[in-house]
């Protein structure tokens, strides 16, 4: 299977090559942008064409999603940046550690346990999850709590498709996501900091919202391991840490689960973690961000939007809630 996007071998991730590739992409972007105002999908195609061939990731195309809010009006981050500047602490804290080390993690066979307060608990093989619903492509902005964001075309479908299939019981109120702990391939597990496995959680209505994506691919191909292969969550109106990578279990619960970040630093990370420019992180402002890929890693800042720009779609989930208290 051929694909346009490189999954760099560890030996290939040398700064000069990364920066040369970035410069090339930016030049191509600039050339395109000079011609006309670049429509989002045209920009995506230009990026695909501009990215060198020769990698081992299988194609995973999706039809452009019609879910309201699924196509942000922004230029996608170059694949080279989205796959080399990552948070995946199981592989280390350096932004390049995931791209360096995650490639060795086996992602087949892979199963996801669905358990807890559901009519139909069970173990899903990845192959069956891939077939559960048609693949859609959604262009989402993902905002990291650290102050950067990326605009990424993801392949997947609404998590609600899976939850509807397993039928949550009437008592269900929350969903917990448990991620992979592979001591042999995840050097970061030896470091302290977080209590592994990395876990996250959503309220059931958040998990059922059509924008909450179960993602298997990006840029038309299966996920590179550093981005959470073979299956991850993408919750575009919340800070990036809610978007759990390499998910192995989904638990439907009555009580709000404690998440890895809430356990590690309860005064800095709340359960909700909705993107909110008016609620600073305890140690820094959240009012602005750099969108990686628009000017490379040295992009000018843009103003952060409430719910990361998805307020129209998700604002009603929080009607009447004090967002300063429930951050
Ligand atoms: N299992 C796991 N999932 C994770 C993380 C992590 O360290 N471990 N980091 C989170 C954070 S902080 C961010 S910003 C996003 C980054 O996703 P990306 O690398 O695909 O951009 O993944 C999230 N999911
Ligand atoms: Mo993040």
GROMACS .gro file of C-alpha atoms in nm, residues 14 17 40 48 67 88 99 110 113 128 136 155 161 175-176 193 207 217 241 261 273 280 284 299-300 309 315 317:
model
   28
   14UNK     CA    1   1.731   1.490   1.243
   17UNK     CA    2   1.578   1.730   0.755
   40UNK     CA    3  -0.961   2.449   0.323
   48UNK     CA    4  -0.094   1.599   0.045
   67UNK     CA    5  -2.143   1.683   1.115
   88UNK     CA    6   0.248   1.122   2.442
   99UNK     CA    7   0.809   1.031   1.700
  110UNK     CA    8  -0.541  -0.462   1.925
  113UNK     CA    9  -1.276  -0.356   2.603
  128UNK     CA   10  -1.454  -0.476   1.395
  136UNK     CA   11  -1.540   1.039   0.784
  155UNK     CA   12  -1.032   0.993   0.992
  161UNK     CA   13  -2.185   0.512   1.710
  175UNK     CA   14  -1.733   0.745   3.029
  176UNK     CA   15  -1.374   0.663   3.119
  193UNK     CA   16   0.474   1.225   3.698
  207UNK     CA   17  -1.914   1.146   2.488
  217UNK     CA   18  -0.638   0.798   1.094
  241UNK     CA   19  -0.505   1.615   2.709
  261UNK     CA   20  -0.408   1.475   3.503
  273UNK     CA   21  -1.099   2.108   3.057
  280UNK     CA   22  -0.608   3.084   3.296
  284UNK     CA   23  -0.003   3.079   3.257
  299UNK     CA   24   0.389   3.115   1.415
  300UNK     CA   25   0.234   3.440   1.527
  309UNK     CA   26  -1.439   2.784   1.841
  315UNK     CA   27  -2.222   2.549   2.436
  317UNK     CA   28  -2.397   2.114   2.710
   0.00000   0.00000   0.00000
